[in-house]
XYZ file of C-alpha atoms in Angstrom:
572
model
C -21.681 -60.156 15.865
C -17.834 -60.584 15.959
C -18.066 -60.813 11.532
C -19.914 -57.582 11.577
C -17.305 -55.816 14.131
C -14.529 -57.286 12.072
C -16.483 -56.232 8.892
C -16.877 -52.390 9.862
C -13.191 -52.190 11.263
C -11.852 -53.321 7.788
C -14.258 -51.007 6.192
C -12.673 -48.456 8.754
C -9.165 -49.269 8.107
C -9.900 -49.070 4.414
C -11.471 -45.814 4.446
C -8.050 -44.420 6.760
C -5.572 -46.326 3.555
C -7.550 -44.518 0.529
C -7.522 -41.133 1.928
C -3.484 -41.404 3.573
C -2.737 -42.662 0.159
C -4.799 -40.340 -1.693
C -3.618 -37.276 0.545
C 0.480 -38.471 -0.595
C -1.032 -38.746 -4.415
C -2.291 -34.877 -4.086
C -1.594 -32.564 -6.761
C 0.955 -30.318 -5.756
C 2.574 -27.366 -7.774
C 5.252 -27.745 -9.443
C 8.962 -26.408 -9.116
C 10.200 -23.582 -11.365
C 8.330 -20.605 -12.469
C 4.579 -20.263 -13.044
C 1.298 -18.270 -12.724
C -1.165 -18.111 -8.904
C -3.651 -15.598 -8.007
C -5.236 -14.127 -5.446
C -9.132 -12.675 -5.097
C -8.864 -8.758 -4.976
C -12.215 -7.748 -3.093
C -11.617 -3.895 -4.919
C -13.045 -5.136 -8.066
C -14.344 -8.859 -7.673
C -11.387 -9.892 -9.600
C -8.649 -12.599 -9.380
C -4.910 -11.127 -9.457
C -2.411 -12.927 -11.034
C 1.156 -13.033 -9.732
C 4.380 -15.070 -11.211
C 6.188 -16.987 -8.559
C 8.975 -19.616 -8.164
C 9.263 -22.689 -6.397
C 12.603 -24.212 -5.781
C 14.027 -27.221 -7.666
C 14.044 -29.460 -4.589
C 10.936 -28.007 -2.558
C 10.132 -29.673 0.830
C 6.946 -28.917 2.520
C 8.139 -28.906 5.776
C 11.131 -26.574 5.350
C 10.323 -22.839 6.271
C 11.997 -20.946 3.170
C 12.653 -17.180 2.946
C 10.658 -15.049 -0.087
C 11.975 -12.005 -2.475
C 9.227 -10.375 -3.344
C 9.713 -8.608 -6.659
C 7.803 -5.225 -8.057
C 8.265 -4.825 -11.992
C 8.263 -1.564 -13.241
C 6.267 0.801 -15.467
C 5.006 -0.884 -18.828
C 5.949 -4.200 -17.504
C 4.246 -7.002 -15.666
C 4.352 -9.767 -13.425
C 5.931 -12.524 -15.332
C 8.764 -10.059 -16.635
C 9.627 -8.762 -12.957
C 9.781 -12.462 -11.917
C 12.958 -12.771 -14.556
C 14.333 -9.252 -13.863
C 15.043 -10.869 -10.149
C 17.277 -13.250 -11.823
C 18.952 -11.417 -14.111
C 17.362 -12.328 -17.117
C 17.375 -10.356 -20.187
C 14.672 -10.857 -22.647
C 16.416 -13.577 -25.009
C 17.508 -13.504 -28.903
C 15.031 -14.583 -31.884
C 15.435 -14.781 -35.485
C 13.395 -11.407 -37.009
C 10.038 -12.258 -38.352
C 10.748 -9.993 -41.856
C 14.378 -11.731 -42.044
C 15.079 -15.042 -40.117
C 18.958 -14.802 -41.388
C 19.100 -11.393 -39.296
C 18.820 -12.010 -35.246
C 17.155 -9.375 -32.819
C 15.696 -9.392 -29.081
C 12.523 -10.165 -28.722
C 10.221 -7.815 -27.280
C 8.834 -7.188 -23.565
C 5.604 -8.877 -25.359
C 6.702 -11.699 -26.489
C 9.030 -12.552 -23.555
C 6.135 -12.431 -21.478
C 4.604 -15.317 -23.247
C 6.977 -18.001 -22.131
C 9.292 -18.734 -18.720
C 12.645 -18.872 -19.686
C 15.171 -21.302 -17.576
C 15.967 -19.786 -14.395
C 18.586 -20.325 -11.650
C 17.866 -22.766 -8.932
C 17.868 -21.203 -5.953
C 16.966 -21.885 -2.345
C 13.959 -19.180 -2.026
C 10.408 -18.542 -3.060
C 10.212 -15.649 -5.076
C 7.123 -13.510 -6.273
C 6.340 -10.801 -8.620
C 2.763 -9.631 -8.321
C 1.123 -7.876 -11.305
C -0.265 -4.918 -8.905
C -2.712 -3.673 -11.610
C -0.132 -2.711 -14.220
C 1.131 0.524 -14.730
C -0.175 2.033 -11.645
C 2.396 2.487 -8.875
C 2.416 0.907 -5.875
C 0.450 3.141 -3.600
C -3.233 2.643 -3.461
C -4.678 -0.358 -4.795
C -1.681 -1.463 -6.035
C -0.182 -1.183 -2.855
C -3.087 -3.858 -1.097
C -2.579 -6.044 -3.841
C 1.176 -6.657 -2.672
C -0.194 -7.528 0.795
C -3.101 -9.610 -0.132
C -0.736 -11.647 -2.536
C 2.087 -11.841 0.286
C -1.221 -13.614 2.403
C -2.020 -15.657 -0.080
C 1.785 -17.032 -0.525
C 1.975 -17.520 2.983
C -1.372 -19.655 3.070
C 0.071 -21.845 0.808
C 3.683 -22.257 1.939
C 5.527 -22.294 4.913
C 7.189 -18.973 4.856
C 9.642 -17.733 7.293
C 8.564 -14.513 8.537
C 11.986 -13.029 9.418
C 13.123 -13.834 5.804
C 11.141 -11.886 3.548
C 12.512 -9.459 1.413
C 11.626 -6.641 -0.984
C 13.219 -5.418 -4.185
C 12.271 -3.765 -7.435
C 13.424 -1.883 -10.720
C 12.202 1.768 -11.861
C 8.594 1.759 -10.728
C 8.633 -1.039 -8.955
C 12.384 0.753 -7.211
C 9.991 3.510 -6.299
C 7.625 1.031 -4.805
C 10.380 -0.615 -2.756
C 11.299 2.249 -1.560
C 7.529 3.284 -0.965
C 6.467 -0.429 0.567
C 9.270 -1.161 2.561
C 9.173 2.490 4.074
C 6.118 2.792 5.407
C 5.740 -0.878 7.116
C 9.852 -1.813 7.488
C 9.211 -4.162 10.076
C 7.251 -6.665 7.404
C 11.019 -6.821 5.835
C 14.202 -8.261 6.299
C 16.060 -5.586 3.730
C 15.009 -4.006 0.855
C 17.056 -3.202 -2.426
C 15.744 -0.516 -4.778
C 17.125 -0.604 -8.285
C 16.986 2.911 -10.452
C 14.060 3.699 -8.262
C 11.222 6.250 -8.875
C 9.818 7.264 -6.044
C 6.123 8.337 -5.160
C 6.097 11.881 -3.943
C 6.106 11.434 -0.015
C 8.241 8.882 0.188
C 11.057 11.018 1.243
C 10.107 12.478 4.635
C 9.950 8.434 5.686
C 13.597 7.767 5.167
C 14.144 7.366 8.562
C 12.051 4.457 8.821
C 15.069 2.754 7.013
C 17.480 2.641 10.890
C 16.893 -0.844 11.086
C 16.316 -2.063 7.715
C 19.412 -2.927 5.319
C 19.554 -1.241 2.094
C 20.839 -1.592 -1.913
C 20.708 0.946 -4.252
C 21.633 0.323 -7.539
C 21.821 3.255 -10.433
C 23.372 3.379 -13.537
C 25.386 7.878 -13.798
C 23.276 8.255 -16.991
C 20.366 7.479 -15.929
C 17.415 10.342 -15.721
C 16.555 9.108 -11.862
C 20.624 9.698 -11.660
C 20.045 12.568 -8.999
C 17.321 11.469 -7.144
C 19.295 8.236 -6.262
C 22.455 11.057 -5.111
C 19.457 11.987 -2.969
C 18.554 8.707 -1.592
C 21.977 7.817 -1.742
C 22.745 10.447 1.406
C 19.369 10.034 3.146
C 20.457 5.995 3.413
C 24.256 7.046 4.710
C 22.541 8.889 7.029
C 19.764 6.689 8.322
C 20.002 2.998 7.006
C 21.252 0.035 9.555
C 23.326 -0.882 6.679
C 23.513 0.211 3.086
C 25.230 -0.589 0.236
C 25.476 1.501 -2.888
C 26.425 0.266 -6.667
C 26.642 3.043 -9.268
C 27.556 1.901 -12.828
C 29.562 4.131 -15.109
C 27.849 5.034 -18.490
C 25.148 2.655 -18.139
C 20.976 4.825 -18.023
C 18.043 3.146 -16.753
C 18.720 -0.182 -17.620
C 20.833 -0.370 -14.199
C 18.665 -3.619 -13.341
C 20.574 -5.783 -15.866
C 23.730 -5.849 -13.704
C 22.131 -5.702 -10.013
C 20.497 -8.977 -10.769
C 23.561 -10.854 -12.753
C 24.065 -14.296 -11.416
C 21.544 -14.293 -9.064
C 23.465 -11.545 -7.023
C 20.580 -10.116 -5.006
C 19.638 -13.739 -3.430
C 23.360 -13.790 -2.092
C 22.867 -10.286 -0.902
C 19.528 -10.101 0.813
C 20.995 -14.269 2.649
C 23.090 -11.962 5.151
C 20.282 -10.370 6.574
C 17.237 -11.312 9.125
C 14.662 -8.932 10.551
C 14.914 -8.106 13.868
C 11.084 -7.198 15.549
C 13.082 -5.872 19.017
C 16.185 -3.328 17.990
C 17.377 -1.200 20.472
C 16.472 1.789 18.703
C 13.054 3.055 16.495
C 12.674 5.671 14.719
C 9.673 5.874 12.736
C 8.168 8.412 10.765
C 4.183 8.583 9.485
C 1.235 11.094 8.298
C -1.448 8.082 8.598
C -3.100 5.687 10.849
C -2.745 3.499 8.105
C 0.902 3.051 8.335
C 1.138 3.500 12.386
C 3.419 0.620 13.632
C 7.253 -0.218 13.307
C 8.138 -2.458 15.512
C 7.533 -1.911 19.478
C 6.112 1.138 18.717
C 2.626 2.027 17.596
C 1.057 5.612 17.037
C -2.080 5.739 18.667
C -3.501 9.617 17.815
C -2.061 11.798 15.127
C -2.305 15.065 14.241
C -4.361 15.039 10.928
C -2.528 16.268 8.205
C 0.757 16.119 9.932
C 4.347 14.108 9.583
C 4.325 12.344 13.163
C 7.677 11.148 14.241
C 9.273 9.587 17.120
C 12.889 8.189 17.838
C 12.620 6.024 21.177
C 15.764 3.775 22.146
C 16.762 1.836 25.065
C 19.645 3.273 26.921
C 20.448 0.903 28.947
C 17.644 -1.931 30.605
C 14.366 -0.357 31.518
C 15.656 2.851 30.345
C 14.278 4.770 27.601
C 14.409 7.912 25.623
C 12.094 8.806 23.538
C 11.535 12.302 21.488
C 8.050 13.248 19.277
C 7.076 15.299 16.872
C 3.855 16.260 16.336
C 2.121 12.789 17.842
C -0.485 12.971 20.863
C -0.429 9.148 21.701
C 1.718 6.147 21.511
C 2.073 2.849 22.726
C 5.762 0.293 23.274
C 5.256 -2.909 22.933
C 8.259 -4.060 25.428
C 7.304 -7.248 26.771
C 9.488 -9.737 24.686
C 12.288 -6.487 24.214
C 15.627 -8.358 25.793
C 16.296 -5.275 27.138
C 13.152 -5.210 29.867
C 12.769 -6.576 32.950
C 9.218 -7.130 34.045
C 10.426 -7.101 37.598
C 11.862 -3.779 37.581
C 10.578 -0.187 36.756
C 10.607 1.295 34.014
C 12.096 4.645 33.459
C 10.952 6.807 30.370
C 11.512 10.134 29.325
C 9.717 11.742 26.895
C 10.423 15.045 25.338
C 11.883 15.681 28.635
C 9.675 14.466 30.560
C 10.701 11.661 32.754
C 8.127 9.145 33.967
C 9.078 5.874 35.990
C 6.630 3.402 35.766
C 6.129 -0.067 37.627
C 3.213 -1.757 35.484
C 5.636 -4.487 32.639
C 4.494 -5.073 29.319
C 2.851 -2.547 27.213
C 3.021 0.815 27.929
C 1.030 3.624 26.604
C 0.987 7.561 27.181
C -0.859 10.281 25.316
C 0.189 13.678 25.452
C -2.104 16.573 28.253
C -1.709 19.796 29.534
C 0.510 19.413 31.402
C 2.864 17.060 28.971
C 3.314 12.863 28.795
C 0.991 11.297 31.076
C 1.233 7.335 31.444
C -2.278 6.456 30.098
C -3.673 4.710 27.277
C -5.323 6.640 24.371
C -8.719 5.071 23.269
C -10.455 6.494 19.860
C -13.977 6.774 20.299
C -16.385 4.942 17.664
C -16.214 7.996 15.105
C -12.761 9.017 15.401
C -10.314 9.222 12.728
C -8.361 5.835 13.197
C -7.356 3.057 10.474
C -9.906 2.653 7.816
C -11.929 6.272 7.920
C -9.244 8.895 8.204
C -9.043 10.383 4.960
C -7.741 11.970 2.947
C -9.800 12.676 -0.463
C -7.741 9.588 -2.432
C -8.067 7.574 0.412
C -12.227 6.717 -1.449
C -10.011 5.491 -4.634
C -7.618 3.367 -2.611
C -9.975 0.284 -1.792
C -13.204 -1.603 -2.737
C -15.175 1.570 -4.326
C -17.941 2.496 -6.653
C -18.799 5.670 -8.750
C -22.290 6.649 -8.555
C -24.368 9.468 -10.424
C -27.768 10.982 -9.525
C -31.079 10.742 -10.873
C -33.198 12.747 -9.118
C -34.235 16.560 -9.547
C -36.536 15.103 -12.525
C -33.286 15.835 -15.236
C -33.390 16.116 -19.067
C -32.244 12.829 -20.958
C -29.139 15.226 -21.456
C -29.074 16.363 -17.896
C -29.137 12.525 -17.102
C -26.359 11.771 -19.756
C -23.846 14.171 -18.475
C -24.545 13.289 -14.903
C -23.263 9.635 -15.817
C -20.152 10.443 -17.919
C -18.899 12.403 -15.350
C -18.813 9.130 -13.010
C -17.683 7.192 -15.879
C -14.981 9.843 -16.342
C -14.099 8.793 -12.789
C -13.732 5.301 -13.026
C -11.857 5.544 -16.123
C -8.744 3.766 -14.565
C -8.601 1.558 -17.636
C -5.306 3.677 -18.982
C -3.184 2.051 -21.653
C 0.150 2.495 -23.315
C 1.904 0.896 -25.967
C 1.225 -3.403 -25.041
C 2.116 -3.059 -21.674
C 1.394 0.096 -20.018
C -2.205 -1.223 -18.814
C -3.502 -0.397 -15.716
C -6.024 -3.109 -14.740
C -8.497 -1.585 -11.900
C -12.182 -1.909 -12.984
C -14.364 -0.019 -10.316
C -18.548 0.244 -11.315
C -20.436 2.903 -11.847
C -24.045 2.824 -11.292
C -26.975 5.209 -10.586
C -27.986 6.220 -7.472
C -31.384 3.974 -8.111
C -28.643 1.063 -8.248
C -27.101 0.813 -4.976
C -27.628 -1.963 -3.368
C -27.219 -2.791 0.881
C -24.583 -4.863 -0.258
C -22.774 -2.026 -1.701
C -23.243 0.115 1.346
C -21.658 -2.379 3.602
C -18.291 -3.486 1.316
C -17.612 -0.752 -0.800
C -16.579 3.164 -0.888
C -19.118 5.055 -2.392
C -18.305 8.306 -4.979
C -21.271 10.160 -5.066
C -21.703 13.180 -7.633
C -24.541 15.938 -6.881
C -26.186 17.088 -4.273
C -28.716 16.413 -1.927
C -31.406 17.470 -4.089
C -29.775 15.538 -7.560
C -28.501 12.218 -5.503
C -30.838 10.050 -3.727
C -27.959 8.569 -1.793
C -26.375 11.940 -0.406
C -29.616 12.533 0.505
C -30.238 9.533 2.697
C -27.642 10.115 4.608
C -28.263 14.116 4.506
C -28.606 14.225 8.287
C -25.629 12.585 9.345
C -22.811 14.331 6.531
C -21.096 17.582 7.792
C -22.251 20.168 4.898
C -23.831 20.505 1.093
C -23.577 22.795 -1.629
C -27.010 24.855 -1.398
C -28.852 23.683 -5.002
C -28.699 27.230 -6.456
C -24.596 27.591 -5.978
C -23.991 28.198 -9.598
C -20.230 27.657 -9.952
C -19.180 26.231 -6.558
C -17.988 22.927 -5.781
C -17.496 21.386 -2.738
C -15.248 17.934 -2.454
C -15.174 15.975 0.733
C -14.998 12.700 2.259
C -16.855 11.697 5.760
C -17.114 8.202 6.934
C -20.174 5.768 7.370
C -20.941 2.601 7.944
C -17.157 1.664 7.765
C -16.522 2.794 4.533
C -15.966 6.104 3.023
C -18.532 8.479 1.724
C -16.999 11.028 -1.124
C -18.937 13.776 -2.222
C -18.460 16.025 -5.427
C -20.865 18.392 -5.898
C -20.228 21.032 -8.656
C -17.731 20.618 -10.859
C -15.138 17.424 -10.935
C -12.076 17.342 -8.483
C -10.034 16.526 -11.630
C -10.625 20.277 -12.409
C -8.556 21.435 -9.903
C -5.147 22.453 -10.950
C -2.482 19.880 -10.206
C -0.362 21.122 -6.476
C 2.749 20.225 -5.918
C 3.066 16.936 -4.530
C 0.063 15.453 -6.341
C 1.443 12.350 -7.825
C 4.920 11.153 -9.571
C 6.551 10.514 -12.515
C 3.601 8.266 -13.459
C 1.258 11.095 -13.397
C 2.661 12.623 -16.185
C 2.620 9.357 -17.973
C -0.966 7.792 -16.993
C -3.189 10.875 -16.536
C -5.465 8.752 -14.269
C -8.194 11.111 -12.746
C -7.439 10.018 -9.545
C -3.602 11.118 -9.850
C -5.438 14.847 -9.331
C -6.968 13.982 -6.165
C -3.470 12.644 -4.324
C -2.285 16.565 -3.150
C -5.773 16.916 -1.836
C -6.968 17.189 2.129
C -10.512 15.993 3.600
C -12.117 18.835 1.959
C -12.390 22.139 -0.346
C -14.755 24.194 -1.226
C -13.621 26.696 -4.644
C -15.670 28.802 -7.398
C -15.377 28.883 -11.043
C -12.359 26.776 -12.467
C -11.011 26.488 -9.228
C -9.404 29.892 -9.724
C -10.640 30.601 -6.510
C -10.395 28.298 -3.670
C -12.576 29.142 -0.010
C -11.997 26.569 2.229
C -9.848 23.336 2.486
C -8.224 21.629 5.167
C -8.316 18.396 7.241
C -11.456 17.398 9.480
C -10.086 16.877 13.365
C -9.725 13.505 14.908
C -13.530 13.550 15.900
C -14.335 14.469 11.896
C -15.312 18.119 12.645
C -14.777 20.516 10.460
C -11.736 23.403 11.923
C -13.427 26.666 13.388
C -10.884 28.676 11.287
C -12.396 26.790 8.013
C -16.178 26.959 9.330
C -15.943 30.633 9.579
C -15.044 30.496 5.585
C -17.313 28.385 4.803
C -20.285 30.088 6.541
C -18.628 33.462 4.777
C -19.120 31.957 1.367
C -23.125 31.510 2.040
C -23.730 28.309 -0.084
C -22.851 25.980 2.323
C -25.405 24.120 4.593
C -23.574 23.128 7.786
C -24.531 20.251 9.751
């Protein structure tokens, strides 16, 4: 008996040796710089991203992360050397080795060069190319910020943002619209996404670096940047380079500069002041302060600041509920009141913690705003391009009994959709794959993960047909040369539906896209200027109706009136 208890306790102790010394013997990754990826649920796919680990890496040290967007016909791997300065190296020409030339963005690509050693984890993701970083793009910086942060110990008040051209644009763009994920940002020779403007005054606690060479073609939109951060920027520092164009980014990043830069500065989740400016649930916290009901299609703004302890002032613009998030503020006392006045309004309120109000009648009340199951809230608020910005699927109609041609046309005007497969030159890729599949090919599984782009009608598409009963409106069958565009939600997801001709006949507004547009022609570029709906005739020389559906997803009684006018619209 005592053998066979000694027996299994060696066995025991054994077992507990192999795996400790197994466990030390683990692969881990290597220093330097090298490939990871992530799984992007928008297309099944694994995204790649180029990161560095430090020389010396400890495990148990929290270490602070650049994260790095690359610009337009770059990648990944190339942004990850633009953070540290580097060029793209000499080689001998191929035609004549005796004659020496740079190699290309191509070939640098290929191979890591030797990079500085310095005391941070840095990332570039790929972010699908040439695409921008709104969208898809945009998710992809967030899921691969996750993943980095599964795999090393990050330090959450240490994470900065910074890119070049595109990727300058997407700093600004990223770091706007969620500034309290970020420590400080630095933009170099940015190019902004249209929009990105109005949210400059996110930037009050968030330090900023611009960098822009005087001959470069974004030269006056940085002047205008350049006074928007003077005006509104905790701290902001400007570089302009005399007779250098748009490669500014070779000096910003010499020597490792932006690593000592961006070591100054720590985010701070509890400033006295927040002013934060928004159009979507999506993007509805900074800070203590979360927007809680918008007004659809409107820029919703507050600026709320502790006077002194307990005291607050607060003004709004166009918002209809908020909530502060005070309890760990150092300037609250749970065992006092708390005095708040908003837009004039003064309210002094006893209960600590959170406090929420939402906008009556009569003005601020204290109370907290709850969205009902179907109301327009993170995830199903629209607009239009909001069906293109996620997991989504393109999906033509075979009912009605069509003509093999009637059948073929149906399905190259989905696969004119999903074409998101641009390219230019070797690098100008964008990488975003979406399906397209018949409406005899959706599957429950599709229904409950994905977006769903449905062309027809409820007489051409067995899907817009199923749920017939529950969407707001159709185009009548016999509408020759309408088309109605619109999203609804269901079932989580997004429903879009283009009957008639294809949004991308619309002509382009204003504010429809960027620089990029110009450059990518992706059909979904023609959907950005769009609201929740329009209804138009012919070449959309004409349009009817458009506008935004309400917080409860009903259509505006100004719009129903049109659309009843028109009489080829069935209304729900």
């Amino acid at each position: 008996m005592k053998k066979n208890f000694l027996l299994r306790n060696g066995l025991v102790f054994i077992i507990i040796l192999l795996v400790s010394t197994m466990g030390s013997m683990a692969q881990r990754l290597k220093s330097g710089p090298q490939d990871l990826c992530f799984f992007s649920s928008v297309d099944e796919t694994d995204q790649p991203y180029a990161i560095y680990i430090p020389e010396n890496f400890d495990e148990s040290k929290e270490y602070p992360l650049v994260v790095f967007l690359h610009g337009a016909m770059s990648n990944h791997r190339l942004g990850l050397e633009r953070a540290f300065g580097q060029g793209n190296i000499q080689g001998k020409e191929f035609t004549n080795p005796n004659r020496v030339t740079v190699v290309t963005d191509l070939e640098a690509t290929r191979t890591f060069p030797q990079l500085k050693d310095v005391d941070y984890i840095v990332a570039a993701p790929y972010a699908r190319g040439t695409a921008g970083y709104q969208g898809i793009p945009e998710q992809d910086v967030y899921e691969m910020l996750d993943d980095i942060k599964s795999r090393f110990n990050i330090d959450n008040d240490r994470v900065y943002l910074t890119g070049l051209s595109m990727g300058g644009g997407g700093t600004l763009w990223v770091g706007l619209t969620r500034p309290d994920v970020w420590a400080a940002i630095a933009p170099c020779c940015p190019a902004p996404p249209n929009g990105t403007d109005e949210l400059s005054p996110n930037a009050i606690n968030l330090p900023v670096h611009l960098f822009i060479g005087d001959q470069d073609f974004l030269y006056e939109t940085a002047q205008v940047w350049k006074q928007k951060f003077e005006e509104n920027s905790a701290v902001f520092n400007y570089v302009e380079y005399p007779g250098i164009g748009h490669n500014s980014w070779e000096f910003a990043y010499e020597n490792g500069f932006i690593f000592d830069w961006f070591s100054q500065f720590k985010r701070d989740l509890y400033p006295s002041q927040v002013k934060f400016n928004t159009r979507l649930y999506k993007y509805n916290k900074a800070y203590w302060v979360t927007f809680d009901k918008l007004v659809p299609g409107e820029l919703a703004t507050i600026d709320a600041r502790f006077s002194m302890e307990n005291n607050l002032g607060i003004t709004t613009g166009n918002l209809d509920a908020f909530t502060l998030h005070i309890e760990e503020h150092p300037q609250f006392n749970a065992k006092a009141k708390v005095t708040v006045t908003i837009d004039g309004k003064e309210l002094s309120i006893k209960t600590p913690g959170t406090l929420s109000f939402t906008k009556s009648k009569n003005g601020w009340v204290n109370q907290r705003y709850t969205p009902g199951l179907n109301s327009k809230q993170q995830g199903t608020e629209g607009p239009l391009v909001a069906a293109a910005n996620s997991n989504h699927i393109y999906v033509y109609g075979t009912a009605g009994d069509p003509t093999p041609d009637e059948l073929e046309a149906r399905k190259q005007q989905a696969i004119q959709a999903a074409d998101w497969s641009a390219y230019r030159d070797q690098m100008g890729r964008v990488m975003i794959f979406p399906r397209v599949i018949s409406d005899q090919a959706v599957r429950q599984s599709d229904i409950e993960t994905s977006n769903l782009v449905l062309f027809g009608t409820r007489e051409t598409n067995s899907i817009i047909e199923k749920y017939a009963d529950e969407l707001p409106m159709h185009l009548d069958a016999n509408a020759n040369d309408y088309s109605l565009l619109y999203i609804y939600p269901m079932n989580g997801h997004y429903l879009l539906i283009n009957s008639g001709r294809s949004w991308w006949t619309l002509p382009k507004g204003d504010d429809d896209g960027n620089i990029l547009s110009s450059v990518l022609n992706l059909k979904v570029d023609e959907m950005k200027s769009l609201k929740d709906f329009i209804l138009y005739k012919g070449g959309a020389s004409s349009i009817i109706s458009e506008g935004y559906f309400d917080n409860e997803w009903a259509i505006p009684s100004n719009e129903t009136e049109k659309l009843k006018k028109a009489g080829v619209i069935t209304l729900k």
